[in-house]
PDB file of C-alpha atoms in Angstrom:
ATOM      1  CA  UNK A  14       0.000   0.000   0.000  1.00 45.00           C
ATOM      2  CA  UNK A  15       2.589   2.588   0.897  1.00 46.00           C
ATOM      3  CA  UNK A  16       4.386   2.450  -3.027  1.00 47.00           C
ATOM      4  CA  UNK A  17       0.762   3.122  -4.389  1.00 49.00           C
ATOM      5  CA  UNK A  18       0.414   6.359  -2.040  1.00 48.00           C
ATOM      6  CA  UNK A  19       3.983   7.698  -2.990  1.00 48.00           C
ATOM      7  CA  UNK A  20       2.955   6.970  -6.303  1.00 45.00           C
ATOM      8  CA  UNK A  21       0.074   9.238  -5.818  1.00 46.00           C
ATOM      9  CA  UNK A  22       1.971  12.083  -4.402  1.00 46.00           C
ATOM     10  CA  UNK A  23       3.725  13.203  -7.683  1.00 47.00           C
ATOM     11  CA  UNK A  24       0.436  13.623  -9.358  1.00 50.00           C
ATOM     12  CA  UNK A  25      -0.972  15.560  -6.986  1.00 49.00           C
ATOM     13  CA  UNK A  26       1.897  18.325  -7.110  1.00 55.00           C
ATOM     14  CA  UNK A  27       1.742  18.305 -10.620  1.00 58.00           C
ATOM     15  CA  UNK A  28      -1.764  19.446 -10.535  1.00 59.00           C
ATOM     16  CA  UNK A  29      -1.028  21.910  -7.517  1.00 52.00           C
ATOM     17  CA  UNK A  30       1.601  23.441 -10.056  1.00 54.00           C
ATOM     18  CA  UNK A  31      -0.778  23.263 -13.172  1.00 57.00           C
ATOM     19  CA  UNK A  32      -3.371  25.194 -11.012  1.00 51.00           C
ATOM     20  CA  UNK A  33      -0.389  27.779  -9.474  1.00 59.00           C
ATOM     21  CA  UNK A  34       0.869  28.125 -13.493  1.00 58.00           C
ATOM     22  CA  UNK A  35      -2.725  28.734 -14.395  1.00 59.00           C
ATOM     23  CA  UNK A  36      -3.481  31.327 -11.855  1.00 60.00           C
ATOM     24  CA  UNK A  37      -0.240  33.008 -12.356  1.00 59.00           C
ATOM     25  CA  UNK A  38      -0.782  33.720 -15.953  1.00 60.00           C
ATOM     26  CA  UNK A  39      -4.167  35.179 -15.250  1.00 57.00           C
ATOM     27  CA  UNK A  40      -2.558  37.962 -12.989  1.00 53.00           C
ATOM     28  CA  UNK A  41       0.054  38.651 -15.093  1.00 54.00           C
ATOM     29  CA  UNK A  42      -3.242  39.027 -18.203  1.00 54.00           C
ATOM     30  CA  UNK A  43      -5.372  41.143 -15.866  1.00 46.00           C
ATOM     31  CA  UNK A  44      -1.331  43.477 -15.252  1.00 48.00           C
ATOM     32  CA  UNK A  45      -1.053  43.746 -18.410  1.00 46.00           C
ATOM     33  CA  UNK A  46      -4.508  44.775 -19.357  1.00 46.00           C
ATOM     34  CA  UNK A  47      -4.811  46.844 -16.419  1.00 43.00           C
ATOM     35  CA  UNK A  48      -1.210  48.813 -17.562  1.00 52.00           C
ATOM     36  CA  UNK A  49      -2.624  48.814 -21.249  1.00 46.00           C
ATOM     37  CA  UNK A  50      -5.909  50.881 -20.014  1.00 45.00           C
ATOM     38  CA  UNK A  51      -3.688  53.000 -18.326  1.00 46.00           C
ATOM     39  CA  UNK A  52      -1.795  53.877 -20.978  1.00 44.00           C
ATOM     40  CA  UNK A  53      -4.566  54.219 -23.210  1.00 42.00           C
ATOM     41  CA  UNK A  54      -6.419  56.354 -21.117  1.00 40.00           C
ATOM     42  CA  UNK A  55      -3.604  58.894 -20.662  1.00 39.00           C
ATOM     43  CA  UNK A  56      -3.113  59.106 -24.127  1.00 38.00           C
ATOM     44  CA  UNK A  57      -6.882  59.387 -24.599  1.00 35.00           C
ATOM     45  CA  UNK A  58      -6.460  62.544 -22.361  1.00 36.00           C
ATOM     46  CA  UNK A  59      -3.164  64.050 -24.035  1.00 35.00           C
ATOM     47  CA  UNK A  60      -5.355  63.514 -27.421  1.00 34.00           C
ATOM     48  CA  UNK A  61      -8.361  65.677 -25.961  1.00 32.00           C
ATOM     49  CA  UNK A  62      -6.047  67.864 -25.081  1.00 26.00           C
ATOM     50  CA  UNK A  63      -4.340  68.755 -27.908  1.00 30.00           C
ATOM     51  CA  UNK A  64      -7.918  68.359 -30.005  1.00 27.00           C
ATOM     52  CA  UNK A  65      -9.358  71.219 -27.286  1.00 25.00           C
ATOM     53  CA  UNK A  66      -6.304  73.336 -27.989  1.00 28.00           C
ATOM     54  CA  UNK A  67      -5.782  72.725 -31.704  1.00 30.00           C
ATOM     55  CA  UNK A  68      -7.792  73.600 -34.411  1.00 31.00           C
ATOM     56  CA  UNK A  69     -10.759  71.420 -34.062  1.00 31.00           C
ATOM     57  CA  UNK A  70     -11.937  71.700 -30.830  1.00 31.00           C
ATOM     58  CA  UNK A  71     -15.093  73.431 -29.858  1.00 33.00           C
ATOM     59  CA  UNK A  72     -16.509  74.658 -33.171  1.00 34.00           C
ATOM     60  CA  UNK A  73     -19.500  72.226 -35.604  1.00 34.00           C
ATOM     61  CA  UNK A  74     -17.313  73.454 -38.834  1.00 33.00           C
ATOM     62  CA  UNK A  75     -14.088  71.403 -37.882  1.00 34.00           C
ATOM     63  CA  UNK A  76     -11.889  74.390 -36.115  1.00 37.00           C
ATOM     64  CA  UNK A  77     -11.790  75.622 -33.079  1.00 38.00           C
ATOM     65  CA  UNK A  78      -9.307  77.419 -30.553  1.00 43.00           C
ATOM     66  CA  UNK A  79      -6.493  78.196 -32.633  1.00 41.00           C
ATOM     67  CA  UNK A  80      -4.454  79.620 -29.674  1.00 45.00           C
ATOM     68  CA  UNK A  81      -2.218  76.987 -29.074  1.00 43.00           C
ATOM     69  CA  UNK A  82      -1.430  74.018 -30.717  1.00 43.00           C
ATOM     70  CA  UNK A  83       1.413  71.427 -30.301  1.00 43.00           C
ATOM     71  CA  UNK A  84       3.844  73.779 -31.137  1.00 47.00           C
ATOM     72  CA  UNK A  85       2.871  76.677 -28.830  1.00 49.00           C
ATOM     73  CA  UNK A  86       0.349  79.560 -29.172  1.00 55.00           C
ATOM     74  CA  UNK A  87      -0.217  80.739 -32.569  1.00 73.00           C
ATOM     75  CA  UNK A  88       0.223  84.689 -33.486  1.00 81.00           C
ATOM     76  CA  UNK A  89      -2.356  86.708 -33.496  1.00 89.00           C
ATOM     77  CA  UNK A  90      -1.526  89.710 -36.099  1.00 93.00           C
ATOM     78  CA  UNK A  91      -2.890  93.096 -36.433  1.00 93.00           C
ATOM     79  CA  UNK A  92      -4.560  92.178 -39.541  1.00 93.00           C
ATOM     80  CA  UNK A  93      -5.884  88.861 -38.050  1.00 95.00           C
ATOM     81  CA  UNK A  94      -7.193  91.942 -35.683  1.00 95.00           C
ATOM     82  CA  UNK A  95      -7.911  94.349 -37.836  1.00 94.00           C
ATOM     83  CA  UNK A  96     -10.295  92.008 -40.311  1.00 96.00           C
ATOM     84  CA  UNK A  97     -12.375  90.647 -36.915  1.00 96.00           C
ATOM     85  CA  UNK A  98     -13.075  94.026 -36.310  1.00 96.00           C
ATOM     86  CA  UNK A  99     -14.472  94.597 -40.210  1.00 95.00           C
ATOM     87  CA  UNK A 100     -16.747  91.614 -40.477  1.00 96.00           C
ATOM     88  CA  UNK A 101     -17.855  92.601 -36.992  1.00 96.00           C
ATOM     89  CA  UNK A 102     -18.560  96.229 -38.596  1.00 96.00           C
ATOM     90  CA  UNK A 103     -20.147  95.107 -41.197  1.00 96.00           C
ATOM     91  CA  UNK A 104     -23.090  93.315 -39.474  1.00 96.00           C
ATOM     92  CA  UNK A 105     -23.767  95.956 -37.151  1.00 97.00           C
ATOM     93  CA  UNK A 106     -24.761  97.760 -40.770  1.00 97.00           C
ATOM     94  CA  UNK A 107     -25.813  94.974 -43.291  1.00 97.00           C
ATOM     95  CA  UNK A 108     -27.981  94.096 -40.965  1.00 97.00           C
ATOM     96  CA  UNK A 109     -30.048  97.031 -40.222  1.00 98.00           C
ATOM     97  CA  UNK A 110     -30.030  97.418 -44.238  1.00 98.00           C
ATOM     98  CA  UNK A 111     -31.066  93.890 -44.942  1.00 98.00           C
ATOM     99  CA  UNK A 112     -34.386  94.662 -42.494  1.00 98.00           C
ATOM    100  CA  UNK A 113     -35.121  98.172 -44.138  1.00 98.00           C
ATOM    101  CA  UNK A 114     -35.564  96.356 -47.759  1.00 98.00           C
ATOM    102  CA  UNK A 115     -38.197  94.520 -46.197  1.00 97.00           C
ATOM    103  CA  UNK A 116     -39.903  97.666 -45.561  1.00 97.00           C
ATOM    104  CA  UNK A 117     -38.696 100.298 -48.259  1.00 98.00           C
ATOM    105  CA  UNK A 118     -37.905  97.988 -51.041  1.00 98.00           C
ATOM    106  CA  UNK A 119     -39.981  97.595 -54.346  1.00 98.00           C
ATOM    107  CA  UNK A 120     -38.185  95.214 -55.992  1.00 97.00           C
ATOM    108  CA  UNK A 121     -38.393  91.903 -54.645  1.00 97.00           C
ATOM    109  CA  UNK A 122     -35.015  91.305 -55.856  1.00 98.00           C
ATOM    110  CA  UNK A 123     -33.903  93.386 -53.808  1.00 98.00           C
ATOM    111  CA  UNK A 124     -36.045  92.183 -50.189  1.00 98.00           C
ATOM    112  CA  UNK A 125     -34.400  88.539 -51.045  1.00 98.00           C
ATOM    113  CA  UNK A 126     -31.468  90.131 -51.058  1.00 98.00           C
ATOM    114  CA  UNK A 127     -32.148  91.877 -47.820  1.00 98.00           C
ATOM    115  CA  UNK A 128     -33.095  88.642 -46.445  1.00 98.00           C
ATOM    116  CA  UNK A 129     -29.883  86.968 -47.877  1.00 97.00           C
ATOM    117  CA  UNK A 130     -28.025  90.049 -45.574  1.00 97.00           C
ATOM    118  CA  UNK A 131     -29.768  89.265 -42.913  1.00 97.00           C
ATOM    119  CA  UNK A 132     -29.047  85.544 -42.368  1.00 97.00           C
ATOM    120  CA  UNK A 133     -25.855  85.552 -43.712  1.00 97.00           C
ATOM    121  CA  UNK A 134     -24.193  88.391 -41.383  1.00 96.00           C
ATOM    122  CA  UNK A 135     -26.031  87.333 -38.098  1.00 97.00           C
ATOM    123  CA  UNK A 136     -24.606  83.676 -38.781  1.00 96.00           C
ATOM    124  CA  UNK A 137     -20.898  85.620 -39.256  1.00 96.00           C
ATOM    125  CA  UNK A 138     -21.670  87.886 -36.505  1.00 96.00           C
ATOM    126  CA  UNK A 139     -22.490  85.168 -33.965  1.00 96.00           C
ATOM    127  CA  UNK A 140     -18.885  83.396 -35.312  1.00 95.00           C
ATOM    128  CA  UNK A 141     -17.100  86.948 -34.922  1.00 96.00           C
ATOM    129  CA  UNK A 142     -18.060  87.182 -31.255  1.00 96.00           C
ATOM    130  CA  UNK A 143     -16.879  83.759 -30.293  1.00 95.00           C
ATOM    131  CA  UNK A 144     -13.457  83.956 -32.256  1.00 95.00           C
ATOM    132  CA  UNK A 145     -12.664  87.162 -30.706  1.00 95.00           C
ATOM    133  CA  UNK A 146     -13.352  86.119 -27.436  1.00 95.00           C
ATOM    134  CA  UNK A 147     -10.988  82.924 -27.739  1.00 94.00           C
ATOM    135  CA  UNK A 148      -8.341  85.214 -29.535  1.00 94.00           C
ATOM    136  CA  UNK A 149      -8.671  87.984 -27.320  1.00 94.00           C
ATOM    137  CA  UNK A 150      -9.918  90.798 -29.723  1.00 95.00           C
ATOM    138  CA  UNK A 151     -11.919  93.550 -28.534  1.00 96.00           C
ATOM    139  CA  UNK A 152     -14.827  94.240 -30.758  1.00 97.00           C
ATOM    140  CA  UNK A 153     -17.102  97.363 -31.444  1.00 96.00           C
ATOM    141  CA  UNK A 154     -20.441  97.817 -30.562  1.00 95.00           C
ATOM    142  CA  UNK A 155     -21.110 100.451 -33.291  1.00 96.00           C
ATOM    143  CA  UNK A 156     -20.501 100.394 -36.978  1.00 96.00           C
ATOM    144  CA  UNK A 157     -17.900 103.325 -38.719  1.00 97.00           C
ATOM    145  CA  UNK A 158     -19.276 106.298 -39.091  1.00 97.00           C
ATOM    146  CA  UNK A 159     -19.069 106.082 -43.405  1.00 97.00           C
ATOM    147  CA  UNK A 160     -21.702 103.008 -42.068  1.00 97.00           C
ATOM    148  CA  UNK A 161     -24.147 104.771 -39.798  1.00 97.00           C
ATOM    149  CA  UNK A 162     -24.244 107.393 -42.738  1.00 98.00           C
ATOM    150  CA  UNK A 163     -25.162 104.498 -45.161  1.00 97.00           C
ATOM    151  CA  UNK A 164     -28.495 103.304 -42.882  1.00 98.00           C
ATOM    152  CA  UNK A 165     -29.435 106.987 -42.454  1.00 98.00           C
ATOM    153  CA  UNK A 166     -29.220 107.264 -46.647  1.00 98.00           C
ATOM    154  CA  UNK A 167     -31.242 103.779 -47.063  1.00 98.00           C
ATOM    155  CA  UNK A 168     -34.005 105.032 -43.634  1.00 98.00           C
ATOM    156  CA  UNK A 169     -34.823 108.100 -46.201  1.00 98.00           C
ATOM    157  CA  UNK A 170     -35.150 106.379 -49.553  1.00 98.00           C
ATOM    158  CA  UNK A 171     -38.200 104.775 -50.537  1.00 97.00           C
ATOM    159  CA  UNK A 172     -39.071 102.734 -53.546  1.00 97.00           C
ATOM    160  CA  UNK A 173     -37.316 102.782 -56.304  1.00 97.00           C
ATOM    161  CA  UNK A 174     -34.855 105.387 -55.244  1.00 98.00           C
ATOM    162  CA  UNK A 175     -34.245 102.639 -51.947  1.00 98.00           C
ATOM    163  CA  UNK A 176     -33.160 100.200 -54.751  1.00 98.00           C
ATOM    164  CA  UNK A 177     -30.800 101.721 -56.483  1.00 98.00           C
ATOM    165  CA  UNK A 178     -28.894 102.923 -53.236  1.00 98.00           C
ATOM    166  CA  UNK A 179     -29.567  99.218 -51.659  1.00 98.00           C
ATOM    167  CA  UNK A 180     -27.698  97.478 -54.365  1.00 98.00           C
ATOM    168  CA  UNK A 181     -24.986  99.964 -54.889  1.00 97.00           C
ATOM    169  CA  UNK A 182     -24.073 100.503 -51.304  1.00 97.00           C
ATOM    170  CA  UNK A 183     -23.867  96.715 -50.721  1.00 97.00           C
ATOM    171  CA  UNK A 184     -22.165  95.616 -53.894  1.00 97.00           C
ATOM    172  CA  UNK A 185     -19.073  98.774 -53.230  1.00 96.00           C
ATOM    173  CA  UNK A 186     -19.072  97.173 -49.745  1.00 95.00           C
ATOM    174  CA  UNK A 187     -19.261  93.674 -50.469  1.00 95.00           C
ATOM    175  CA  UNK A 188     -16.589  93.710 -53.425  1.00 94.00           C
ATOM    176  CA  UNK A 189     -14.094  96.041 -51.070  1.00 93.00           C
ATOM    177  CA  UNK A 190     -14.129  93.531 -48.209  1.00 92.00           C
ATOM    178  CA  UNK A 191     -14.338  89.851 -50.444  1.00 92.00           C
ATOM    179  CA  UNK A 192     -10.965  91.299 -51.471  1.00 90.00           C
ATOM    180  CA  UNK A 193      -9.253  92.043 -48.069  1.00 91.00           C
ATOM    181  CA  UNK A 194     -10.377  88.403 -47.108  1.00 94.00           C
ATOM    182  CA  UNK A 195      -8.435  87.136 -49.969  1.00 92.00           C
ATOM    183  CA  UNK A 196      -5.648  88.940 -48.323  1.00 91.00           C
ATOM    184  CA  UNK A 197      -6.054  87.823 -45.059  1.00 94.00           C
ATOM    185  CA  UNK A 198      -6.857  83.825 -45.245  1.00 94.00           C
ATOM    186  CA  UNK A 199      -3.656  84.077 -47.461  1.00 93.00           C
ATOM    187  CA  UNK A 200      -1.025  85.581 -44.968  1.00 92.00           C
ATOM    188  CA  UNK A 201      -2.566  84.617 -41.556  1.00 93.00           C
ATOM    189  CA  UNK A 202      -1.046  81.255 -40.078  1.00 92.00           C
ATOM    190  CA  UNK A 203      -4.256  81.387 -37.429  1.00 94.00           C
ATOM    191  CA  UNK A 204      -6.023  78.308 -37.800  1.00 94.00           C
ATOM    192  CA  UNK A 205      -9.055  79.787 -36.447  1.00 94.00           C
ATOM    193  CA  UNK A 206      -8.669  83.068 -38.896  1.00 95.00           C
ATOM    194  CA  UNK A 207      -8.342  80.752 -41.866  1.00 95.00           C
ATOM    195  CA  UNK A 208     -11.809  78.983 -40.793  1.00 94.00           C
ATOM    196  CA  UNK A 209     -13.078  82.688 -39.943  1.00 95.00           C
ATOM    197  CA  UNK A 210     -12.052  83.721 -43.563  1.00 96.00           C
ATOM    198  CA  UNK A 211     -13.187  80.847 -45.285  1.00 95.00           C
ATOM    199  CA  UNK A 212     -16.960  81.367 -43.708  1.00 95.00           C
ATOM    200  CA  UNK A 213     -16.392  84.625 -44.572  1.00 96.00           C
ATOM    201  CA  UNK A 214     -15.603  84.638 -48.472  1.00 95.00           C
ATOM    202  CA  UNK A 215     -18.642  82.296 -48.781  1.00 96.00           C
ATOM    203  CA  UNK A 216     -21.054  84.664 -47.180  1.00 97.00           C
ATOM    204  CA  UNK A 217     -20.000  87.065 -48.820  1.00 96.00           C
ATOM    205  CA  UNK A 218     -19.828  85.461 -52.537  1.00 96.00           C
ATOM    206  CA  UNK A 219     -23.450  84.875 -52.282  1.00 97.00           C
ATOM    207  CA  UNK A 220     -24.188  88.609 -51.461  1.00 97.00           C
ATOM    208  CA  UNK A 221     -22.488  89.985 -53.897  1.00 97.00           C
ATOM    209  CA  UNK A 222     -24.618  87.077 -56.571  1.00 97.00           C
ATOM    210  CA  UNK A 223     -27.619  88.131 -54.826  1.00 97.00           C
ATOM    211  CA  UNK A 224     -26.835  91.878 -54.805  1.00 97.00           C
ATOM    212  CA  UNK A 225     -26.417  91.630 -58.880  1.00 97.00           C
ATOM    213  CA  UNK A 226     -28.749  89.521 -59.617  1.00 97.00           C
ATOM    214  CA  UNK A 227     -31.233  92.525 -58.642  1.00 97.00           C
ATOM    215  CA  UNK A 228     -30.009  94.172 -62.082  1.00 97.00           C
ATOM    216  CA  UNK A 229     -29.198  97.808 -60.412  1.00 97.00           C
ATOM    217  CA  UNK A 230     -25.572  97.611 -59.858  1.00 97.00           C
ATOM    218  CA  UNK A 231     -24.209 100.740 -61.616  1.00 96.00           C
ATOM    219  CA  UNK A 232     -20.895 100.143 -63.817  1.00 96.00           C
ATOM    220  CA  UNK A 233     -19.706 103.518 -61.980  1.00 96.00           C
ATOM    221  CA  UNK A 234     -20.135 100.691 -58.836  1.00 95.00           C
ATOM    222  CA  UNK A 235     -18.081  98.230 -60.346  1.00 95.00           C
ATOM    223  CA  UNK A 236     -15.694 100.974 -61.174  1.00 95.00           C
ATOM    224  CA  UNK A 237     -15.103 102.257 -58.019  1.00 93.00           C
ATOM    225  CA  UNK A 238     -14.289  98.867 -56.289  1.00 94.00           C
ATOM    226  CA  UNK A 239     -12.037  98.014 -58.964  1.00 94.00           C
ATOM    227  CA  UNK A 240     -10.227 101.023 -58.017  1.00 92.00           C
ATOM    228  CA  UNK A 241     -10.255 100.649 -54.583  1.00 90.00           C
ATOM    229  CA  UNK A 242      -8.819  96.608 -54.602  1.00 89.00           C
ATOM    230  CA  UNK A 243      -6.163  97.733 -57.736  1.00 89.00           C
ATOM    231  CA  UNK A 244      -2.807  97.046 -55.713  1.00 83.00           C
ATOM    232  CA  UNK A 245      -0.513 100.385 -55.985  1.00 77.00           C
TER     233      UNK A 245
END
């Protein structure tokens, strides 16, 4: 009897060890899985980080803070100042004008193109406000004064007379600024003034279509912007 029970005793460590081996592999699985999350999760935070900071954080177009980025904060130039404050400007009167060719206009050429004003610049004005707040650019409250001058002109014309202005006002002020935004998207290296500019050239193609398409655009109009955007 004793040989079979020492027989019996090397089977029963081997199983003891099978067992040991067996748990012993599943902590070193449940390490490794638990150092894997780790590391994913960190880099899942350095990677919302850097999306927050970079140019597509924040924003339903695709761009967002364009502060910083992985390299460091981005520059913020006078122009990149200068052409926040113009679209800004230009809202706080394209506006106002867009709402009086509801009332004074007799062409309804021209109230579409009011209407195209009106959505197109509160959209841009609404964009204008957040960027400069991320960027740090104080805006106006009140247009220039050339612009307050331009609503007083379209308040007192009526009619016909209201058409005329309408369309020539807009299409000198339109064609002045689509040019400067040429200017700017190609020299800024702000991600968020490229996105700013590229909203901004669209909006402001499809006034100036609208604004001809109303047939009143003087060539004296054309003239005078082609003067105005002629490099010297």
């Amino acid at each position: 009897m004793r040989p079979n029970r020492r027989a019996a005793t090397p089977r029963i460590s081997m199983r003891v060890v099978a067992v040991i081996a067996a748990i012993c592999a599943a902590v070193a699985t449940v390490l490794v899985a638990v150092q894997s999350s780790g590391g994913e999760a960190a880099a899942t935070q350095q990677n919302g980080y850097d999306h927050f900071s970079g140019a597509g954080a924040g924003h339903s177009s695709g761009a967002g803070p364009a502060t910083t980025t992985g390299a460091g904060p981005q520059a913020v130039t006078e122009i990149d100042k200068t052409f926040l404050v113009k679209v800004r400007q230009a809202g706080l009167w394209e506006i106002p004008a867009g709402r009086l060719a509801q009332t004074h206009a007799s062409s309804e050429a021209v109230k579409r193109a009011g209407l195209h004003l009106i959505d197109g610049h509160s959209k841009l004005d609404q964009l204008v406000r957040e960027d400069a707040r991320i960027l740090g650019v104080q805006l106006p409250d009140l247009a220039t004064a050339e612009q307050q001058d331009f609503v007083r002109q379209l308040e007192n014309a009526h009619g016909a007379e209201f058409d005329r202005l309408f369309a020539n006002l807009l299409r000198s002020s339109h064609g002045k600024i689509f040019a400067t935004i040429g200017e700017v998207r190609a020299a800024t290296q702000n991600d968020l003034i490229r996105r700013h500019a590229r909203q901004a050239n669209q909006t402001v193609l499809d006034h100036l279509e609208v604004l001809e398409d109303t047939g009143l655009v003087d060539g004296a109009t054309f003239e005078e912007v082609e003067k105005a955007v002629t490099p010297r």
